[in-house]
Coordinates of N, CA, C and O in Angstrom, one line a residue:
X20 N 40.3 9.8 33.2 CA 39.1 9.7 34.1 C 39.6 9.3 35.5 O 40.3 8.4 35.7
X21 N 39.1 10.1 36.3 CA 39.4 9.9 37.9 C 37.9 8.8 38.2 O 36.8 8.9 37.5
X22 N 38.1 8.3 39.0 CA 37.2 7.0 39.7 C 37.2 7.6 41.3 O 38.3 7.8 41.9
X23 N 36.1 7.7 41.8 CA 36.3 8.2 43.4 C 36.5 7.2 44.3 O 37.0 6.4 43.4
X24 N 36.6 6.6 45.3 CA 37.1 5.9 45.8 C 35.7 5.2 46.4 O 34.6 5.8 46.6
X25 N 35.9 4.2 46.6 CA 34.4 3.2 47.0 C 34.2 4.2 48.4 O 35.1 4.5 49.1
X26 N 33.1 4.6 48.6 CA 32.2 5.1 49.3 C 33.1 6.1 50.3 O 33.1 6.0 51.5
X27 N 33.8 6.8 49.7 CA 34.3 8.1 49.7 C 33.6 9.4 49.0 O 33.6 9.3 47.7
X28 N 33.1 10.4 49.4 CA 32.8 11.5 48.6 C 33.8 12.7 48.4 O 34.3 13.5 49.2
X29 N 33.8 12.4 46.5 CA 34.6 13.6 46.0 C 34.5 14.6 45.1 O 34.9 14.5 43.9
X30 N 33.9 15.8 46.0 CA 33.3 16.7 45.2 C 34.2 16.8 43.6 O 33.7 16.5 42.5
X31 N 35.0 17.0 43.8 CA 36.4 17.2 42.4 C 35.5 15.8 40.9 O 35.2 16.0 39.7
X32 N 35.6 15.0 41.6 CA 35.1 14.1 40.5 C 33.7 13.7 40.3 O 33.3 12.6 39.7
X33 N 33.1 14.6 40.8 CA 31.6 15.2 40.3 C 31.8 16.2 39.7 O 31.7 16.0 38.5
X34 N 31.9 17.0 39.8 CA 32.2 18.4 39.3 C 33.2 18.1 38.1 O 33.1 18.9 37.1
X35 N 33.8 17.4 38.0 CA 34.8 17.4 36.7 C 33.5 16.3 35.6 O 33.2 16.6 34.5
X36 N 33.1 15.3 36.2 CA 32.1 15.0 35.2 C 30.7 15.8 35.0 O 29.8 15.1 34.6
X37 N 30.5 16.9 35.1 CA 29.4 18.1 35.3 C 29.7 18.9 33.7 O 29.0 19.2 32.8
X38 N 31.5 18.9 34.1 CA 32.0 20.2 33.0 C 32.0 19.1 31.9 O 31.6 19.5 30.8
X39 N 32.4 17.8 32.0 CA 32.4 17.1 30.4 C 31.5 17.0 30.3 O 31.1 17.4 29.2
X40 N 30.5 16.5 31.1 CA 28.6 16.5 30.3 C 28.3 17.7 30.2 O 27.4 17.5 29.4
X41 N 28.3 19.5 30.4 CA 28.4 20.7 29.1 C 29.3 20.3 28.2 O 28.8 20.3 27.1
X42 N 30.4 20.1 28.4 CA 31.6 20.8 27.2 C 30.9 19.9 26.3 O 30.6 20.6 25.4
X43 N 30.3 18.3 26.1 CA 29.6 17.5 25.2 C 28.1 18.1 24.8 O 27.5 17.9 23.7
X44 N 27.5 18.8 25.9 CA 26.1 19.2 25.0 C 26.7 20.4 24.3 O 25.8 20.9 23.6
X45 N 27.9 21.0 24.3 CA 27.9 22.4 23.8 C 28.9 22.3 22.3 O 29.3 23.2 21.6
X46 N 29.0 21.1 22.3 CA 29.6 20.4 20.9 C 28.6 20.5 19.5 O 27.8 19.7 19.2
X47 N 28.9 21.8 18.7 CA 28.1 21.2 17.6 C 27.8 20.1 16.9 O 28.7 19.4 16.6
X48 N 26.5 19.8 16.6 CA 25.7 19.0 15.9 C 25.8 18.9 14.4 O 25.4 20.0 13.9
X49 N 26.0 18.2 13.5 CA 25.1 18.7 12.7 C 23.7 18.3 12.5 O 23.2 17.3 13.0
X50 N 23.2 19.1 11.7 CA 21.6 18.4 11.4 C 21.6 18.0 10.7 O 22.1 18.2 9.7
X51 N 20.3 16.7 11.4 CA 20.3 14.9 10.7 C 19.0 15.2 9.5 O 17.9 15.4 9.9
X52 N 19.5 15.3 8.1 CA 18.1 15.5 7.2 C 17.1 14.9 7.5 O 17.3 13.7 7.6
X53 N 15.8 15.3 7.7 CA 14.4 14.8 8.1 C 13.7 14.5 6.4 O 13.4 15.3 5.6
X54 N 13.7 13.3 6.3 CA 13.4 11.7 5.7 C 12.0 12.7 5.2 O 11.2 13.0 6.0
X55 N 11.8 13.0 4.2 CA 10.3 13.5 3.3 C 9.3 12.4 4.5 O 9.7 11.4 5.2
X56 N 8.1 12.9 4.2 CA 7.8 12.4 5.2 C 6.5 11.5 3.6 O 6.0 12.2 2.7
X57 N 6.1 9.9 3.8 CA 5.5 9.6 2.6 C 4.1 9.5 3.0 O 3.6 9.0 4.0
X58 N 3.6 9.9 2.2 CA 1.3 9.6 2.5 C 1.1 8.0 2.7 O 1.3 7.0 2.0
X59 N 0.7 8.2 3.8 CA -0.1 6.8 3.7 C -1.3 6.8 3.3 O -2.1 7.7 2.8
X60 N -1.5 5.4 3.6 CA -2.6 5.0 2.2 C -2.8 3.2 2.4 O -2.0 2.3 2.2
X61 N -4.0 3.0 2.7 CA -4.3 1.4 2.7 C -4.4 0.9 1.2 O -4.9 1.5 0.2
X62 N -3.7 -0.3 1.3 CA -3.6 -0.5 0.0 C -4.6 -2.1 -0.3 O -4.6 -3.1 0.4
X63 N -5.1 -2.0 -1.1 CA -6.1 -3.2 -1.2 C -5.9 -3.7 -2.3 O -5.6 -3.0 -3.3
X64 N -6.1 -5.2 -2.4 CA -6.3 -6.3 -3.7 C -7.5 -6.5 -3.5 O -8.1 -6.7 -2.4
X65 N -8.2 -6.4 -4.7 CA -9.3 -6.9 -5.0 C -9.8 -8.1 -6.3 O -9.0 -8.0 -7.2
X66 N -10.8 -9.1 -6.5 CA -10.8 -10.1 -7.6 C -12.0 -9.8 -8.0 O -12.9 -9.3 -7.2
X67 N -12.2 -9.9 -9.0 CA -13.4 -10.6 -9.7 C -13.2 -11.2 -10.8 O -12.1 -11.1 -11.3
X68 N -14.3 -12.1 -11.7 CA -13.8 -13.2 -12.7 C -14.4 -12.6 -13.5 O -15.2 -11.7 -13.2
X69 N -14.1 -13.1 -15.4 CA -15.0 -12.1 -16.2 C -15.1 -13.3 -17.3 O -14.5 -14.4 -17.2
X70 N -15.7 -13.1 -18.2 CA -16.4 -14.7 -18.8 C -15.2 -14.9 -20.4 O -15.2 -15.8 -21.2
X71 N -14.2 -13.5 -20.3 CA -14.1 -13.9 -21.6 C -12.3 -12.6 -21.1 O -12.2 -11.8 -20.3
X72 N -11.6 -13.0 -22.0 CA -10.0 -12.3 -21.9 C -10.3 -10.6 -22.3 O -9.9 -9.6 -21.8
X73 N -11.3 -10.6 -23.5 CA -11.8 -9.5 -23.9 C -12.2 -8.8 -22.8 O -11.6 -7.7 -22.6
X74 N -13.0 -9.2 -22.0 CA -13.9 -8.6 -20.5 C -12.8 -8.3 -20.0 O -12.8 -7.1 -19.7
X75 N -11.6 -9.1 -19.7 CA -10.4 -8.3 -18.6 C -10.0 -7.4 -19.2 O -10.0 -6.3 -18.7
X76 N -9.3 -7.5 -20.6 CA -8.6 -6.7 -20.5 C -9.8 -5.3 -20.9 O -9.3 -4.3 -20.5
X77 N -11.1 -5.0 -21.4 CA -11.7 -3.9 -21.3 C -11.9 -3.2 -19.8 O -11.8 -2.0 -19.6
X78 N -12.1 -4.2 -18.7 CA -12.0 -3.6 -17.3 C -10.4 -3.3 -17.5 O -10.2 -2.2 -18.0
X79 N -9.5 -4.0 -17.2 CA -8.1 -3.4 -16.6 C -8.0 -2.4 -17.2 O -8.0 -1.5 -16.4
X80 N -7.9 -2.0 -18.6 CA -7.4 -0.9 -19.2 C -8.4 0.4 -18.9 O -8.0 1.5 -19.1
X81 N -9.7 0.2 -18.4 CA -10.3 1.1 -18.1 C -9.7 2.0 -16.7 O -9.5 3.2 -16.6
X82 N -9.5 0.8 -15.7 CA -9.4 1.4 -14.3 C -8.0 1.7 -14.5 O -7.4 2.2 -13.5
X83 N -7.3 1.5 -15.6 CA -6.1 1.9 -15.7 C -5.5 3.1 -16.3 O -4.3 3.3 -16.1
X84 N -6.1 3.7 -17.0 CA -6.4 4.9 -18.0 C -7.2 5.6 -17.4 O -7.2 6.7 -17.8
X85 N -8.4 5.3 -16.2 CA -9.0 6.4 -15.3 C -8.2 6.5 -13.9 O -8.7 7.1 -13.0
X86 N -7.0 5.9 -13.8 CA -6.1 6.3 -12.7 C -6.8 5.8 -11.3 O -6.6 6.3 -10.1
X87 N -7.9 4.9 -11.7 CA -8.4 4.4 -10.4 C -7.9 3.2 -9.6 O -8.2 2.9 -8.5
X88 N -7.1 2.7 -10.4 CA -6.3 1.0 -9.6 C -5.1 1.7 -10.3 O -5.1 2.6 -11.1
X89 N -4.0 1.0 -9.8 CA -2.3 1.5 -10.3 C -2.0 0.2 -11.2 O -1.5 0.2 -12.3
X90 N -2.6 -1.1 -10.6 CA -2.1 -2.3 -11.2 C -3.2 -3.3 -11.9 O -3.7 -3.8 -10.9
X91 N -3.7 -3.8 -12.9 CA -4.5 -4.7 -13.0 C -3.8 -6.0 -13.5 O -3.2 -5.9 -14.6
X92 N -3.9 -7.2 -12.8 CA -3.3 -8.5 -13.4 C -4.2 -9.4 -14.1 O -5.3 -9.3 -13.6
X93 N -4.1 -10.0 -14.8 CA -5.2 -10.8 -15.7 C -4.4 -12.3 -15.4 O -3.1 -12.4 -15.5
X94 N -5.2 -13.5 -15.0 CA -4.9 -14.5 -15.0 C -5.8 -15.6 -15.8 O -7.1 -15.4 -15.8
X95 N -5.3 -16.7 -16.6 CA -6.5 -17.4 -16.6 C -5.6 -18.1 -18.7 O -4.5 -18.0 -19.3
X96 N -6.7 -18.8 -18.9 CA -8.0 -19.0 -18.5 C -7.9 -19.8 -17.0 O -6.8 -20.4 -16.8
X97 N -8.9 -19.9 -16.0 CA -9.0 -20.7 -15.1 C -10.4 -21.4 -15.2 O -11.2 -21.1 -16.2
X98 N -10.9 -22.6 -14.1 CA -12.1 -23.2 -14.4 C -12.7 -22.9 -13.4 O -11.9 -23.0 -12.4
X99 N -14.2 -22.4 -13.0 CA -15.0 -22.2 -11.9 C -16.0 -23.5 -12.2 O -16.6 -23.8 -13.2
X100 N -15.8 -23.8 -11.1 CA -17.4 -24.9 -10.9 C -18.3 -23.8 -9.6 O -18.0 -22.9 -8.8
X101 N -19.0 -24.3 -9.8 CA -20.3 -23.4 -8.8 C -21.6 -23.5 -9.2 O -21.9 -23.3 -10.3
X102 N -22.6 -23.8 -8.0 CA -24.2 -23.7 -8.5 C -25.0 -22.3 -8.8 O -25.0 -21.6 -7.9
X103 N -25.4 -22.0 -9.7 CA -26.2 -21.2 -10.1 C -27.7 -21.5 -10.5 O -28.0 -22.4 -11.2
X104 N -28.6 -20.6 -9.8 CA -29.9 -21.2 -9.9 C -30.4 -22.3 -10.0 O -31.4 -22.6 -10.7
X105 N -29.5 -23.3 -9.2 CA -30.5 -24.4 -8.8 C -29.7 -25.3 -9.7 O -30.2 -26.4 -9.9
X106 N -28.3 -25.1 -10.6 CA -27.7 -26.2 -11.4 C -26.6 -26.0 -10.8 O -26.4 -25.1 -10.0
X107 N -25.6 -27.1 -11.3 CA -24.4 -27.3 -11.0 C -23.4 -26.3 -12.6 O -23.9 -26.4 -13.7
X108 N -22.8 -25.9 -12.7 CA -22.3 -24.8 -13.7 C -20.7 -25.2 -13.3 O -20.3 -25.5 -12.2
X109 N -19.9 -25.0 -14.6 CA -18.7 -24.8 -14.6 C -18.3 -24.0 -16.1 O -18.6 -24.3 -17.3
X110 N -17.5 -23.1 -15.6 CA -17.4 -22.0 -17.1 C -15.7 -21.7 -16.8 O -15.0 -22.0 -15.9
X111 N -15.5 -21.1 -17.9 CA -14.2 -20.7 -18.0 C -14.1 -19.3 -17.8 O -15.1 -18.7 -17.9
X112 N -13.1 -18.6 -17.4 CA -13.3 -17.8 -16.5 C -12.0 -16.8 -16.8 O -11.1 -17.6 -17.3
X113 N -11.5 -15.6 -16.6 CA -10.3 -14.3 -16.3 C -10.5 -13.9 -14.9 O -11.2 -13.0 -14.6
X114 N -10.0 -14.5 -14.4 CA -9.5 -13.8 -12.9 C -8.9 -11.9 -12.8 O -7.8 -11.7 -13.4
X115 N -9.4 -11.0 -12.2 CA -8.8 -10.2 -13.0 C -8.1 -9.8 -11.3 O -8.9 -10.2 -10.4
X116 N -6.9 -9.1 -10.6 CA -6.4 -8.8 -9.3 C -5.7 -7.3 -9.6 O -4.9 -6.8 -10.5
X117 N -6.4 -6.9 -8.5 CA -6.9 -5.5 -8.9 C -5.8 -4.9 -8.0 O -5.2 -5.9 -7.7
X118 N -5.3 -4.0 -7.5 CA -4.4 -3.3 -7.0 C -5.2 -1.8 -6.5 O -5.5 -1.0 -7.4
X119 N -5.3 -1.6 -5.7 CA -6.4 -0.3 -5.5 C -5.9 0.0 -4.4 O -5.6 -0.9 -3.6
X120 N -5.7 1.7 -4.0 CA -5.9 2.3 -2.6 C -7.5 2.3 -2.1 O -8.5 2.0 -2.7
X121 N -7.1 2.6 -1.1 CA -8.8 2.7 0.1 C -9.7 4.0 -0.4 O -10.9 4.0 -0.4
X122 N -8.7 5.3 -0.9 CA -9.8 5.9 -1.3 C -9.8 5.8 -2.5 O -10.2 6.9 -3.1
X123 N -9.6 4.9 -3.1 CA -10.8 4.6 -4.7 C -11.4 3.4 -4.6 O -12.0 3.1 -5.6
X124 N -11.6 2.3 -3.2 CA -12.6 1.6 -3.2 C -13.7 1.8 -4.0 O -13.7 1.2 -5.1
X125 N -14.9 2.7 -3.6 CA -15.6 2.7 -4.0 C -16.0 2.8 -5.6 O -16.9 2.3 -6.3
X126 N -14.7 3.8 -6.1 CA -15.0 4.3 -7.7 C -14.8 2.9 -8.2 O -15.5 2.7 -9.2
X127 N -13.7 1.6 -7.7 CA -13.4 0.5 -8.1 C -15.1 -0.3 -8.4 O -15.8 -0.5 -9.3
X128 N -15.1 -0.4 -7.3 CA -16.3 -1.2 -7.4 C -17.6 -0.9 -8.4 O -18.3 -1.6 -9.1
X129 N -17.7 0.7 -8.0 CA -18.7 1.2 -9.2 C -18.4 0.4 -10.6 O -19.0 -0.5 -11.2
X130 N -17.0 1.3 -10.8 CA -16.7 1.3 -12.3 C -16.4 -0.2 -13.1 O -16.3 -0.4 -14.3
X131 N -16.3 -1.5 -11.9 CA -16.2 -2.8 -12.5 C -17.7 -3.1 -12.2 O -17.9 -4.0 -12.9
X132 N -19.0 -2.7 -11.5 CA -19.7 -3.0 -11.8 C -20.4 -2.6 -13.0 O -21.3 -3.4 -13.4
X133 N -20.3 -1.5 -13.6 CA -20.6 -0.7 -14.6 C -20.2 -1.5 -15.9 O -20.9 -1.6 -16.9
X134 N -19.4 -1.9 -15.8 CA -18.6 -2.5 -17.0 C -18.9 -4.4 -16.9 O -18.9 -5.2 -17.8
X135 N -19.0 -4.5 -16.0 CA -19.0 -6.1 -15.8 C -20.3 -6.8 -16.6 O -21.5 -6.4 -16.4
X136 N -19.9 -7.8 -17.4 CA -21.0 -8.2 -17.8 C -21.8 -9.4 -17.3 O -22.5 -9.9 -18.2
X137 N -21.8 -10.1 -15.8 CA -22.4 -10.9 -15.1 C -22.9 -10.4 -13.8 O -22.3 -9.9 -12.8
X138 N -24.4 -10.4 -13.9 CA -25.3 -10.0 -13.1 C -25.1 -10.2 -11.6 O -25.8 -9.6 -10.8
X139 N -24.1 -11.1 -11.3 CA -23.5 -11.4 -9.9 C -22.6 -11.4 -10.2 O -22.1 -12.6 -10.3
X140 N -21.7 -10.4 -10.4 CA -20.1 -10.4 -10.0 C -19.4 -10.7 -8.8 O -19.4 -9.9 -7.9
X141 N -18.4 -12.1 -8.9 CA -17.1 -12.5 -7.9 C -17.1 -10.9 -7.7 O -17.4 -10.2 -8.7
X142 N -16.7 -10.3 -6.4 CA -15.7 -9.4 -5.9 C -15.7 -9.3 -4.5 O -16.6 -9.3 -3.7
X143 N -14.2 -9.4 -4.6 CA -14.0 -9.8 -3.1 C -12.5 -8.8 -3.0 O -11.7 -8.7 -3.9
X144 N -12.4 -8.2 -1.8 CA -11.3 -7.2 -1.8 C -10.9 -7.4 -0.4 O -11.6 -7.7 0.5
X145 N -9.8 -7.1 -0.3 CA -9.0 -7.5 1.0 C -7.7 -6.4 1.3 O -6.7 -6.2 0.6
X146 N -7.9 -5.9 2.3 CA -6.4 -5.2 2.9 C -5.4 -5.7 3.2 O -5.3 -6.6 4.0
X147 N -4.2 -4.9 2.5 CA -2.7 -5.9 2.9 C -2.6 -5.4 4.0 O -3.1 -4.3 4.4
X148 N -1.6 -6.4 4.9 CA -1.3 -6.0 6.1 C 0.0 -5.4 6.0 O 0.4 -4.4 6.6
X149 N 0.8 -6.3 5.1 CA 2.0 -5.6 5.0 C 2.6 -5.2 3.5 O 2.5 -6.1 2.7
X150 N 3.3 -4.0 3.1 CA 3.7 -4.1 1.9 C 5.2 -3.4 1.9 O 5.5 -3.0 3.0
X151 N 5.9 -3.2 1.1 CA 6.7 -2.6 0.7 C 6.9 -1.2 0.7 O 6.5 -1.0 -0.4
X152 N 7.3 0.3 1.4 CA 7.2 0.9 1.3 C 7.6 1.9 -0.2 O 7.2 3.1 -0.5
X153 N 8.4 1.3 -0.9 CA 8.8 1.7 -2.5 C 7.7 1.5 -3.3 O 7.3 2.3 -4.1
X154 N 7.0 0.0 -2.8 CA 6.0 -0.4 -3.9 C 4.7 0.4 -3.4 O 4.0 0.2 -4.3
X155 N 4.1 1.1 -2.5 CA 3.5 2.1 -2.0 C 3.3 3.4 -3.1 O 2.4 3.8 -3.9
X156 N 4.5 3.8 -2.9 CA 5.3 4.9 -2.9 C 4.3 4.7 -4.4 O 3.2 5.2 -4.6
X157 N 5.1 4.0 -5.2 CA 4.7 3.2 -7.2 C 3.2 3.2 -7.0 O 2.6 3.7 -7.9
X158 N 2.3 2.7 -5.9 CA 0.6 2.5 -6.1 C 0.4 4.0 -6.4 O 0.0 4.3 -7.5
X159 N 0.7 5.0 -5.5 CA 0.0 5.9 -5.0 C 0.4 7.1 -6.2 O -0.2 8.2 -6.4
X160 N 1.5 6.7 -6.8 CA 2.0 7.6 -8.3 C 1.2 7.4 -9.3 O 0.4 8.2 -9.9
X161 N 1.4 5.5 -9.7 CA 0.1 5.5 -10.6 C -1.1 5.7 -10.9 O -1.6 5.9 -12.0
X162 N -1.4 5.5 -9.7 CA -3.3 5.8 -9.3 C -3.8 6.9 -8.6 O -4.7 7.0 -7.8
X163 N -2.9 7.9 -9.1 CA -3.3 9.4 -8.6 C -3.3 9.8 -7.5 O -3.4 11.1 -7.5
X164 N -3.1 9.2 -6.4 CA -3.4 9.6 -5.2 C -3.6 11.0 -4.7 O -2.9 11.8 -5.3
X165 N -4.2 11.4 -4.0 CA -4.4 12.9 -3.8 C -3.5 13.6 -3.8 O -3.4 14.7 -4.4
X166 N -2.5 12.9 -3.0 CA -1.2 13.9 -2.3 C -0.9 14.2 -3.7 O -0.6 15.4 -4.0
X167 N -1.0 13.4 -4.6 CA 0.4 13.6 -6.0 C -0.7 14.4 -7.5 O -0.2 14.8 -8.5
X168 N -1.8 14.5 -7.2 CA -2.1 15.1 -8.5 C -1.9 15.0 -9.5 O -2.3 15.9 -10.3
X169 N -1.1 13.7 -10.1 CA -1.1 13.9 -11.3 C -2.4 13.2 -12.6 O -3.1 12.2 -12.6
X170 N -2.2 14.0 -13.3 CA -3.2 14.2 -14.2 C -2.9 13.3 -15.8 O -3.7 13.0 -16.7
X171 N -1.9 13.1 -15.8 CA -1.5 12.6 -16.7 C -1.0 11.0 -16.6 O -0.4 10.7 -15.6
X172 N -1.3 10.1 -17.4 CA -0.3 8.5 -17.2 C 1.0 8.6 -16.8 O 1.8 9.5 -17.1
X173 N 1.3 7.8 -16.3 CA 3.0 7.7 -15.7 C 4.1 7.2 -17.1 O 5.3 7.1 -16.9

């Protein structure tokens, strides 16, 4: 490498760095494989409580065999205190944490209200901000997602 001389102009050592910036664009490449590109998809947790282990697991196994949630978790027993019509109430309780994309919200909600046996059902659902893009990948396989069609259990 030639260096020009402090505030000297030298065509020669322009022009020689001209021909190395071609001779480097005219250097084959190879080509960088382009990464499948993956569906997004808001992914949501949702709760509601159910009065008996029977109740959870007939909801989970439902939304799970109609490919509408990928994940259902059953926790419990837990204890709820809370007023109901005018008393003070504490019951025993199945927490059930639902695992659902954004476009089966709604069928979620139907089909646990359909099945729920308390005339005010807890449900409270919330968007992750952040998740794992593998564990995505696993929601949107199990729970049918559009992109993937499948028709069958995993």
């Amino acid at each position: 490498k030639r260096v020009p001389p402090f505030g000297k102009w030298d065509p020669a050592f322009y022009l020689e760095a001209i021909a190395r910036q071609a001779i480097i664009a005219a250097i084959p490449r190879p080509k960088q494989e382009k990464r499948p590109t993956i569906p997004t998809a808001n992914l949501f947790v949702c709760w509601t409580t159910v009065e008996s282990e029977d109740d959870a697991r007939s909801i989970a196994n439902a939304l799970i065999d109609e490919r509408i949630a990928a994940c259902v978790q059953i926790d419990g027993p837990i204890e709820s205190i809370y007023n109901w019509e005018g008393k003070r109430c504490s019951s025993t309780e199945y927490r059930l944490s639902i695992k659902v994309l954004e476009d089966q919200l709604e069928a979620t909600r139907k089909r646990v209200q359909n099945l729920h046996s308390y005339d005010t059902p807890q449900w409270i659902e919330v968007e992750v901000a952040k998740v794992k893009e593998k564990y995505l990948i696993w929601v949107q396989e199990a729970s049918n997602f559009r992109c993937f069609h499948q028709k069958e259990p995993i």
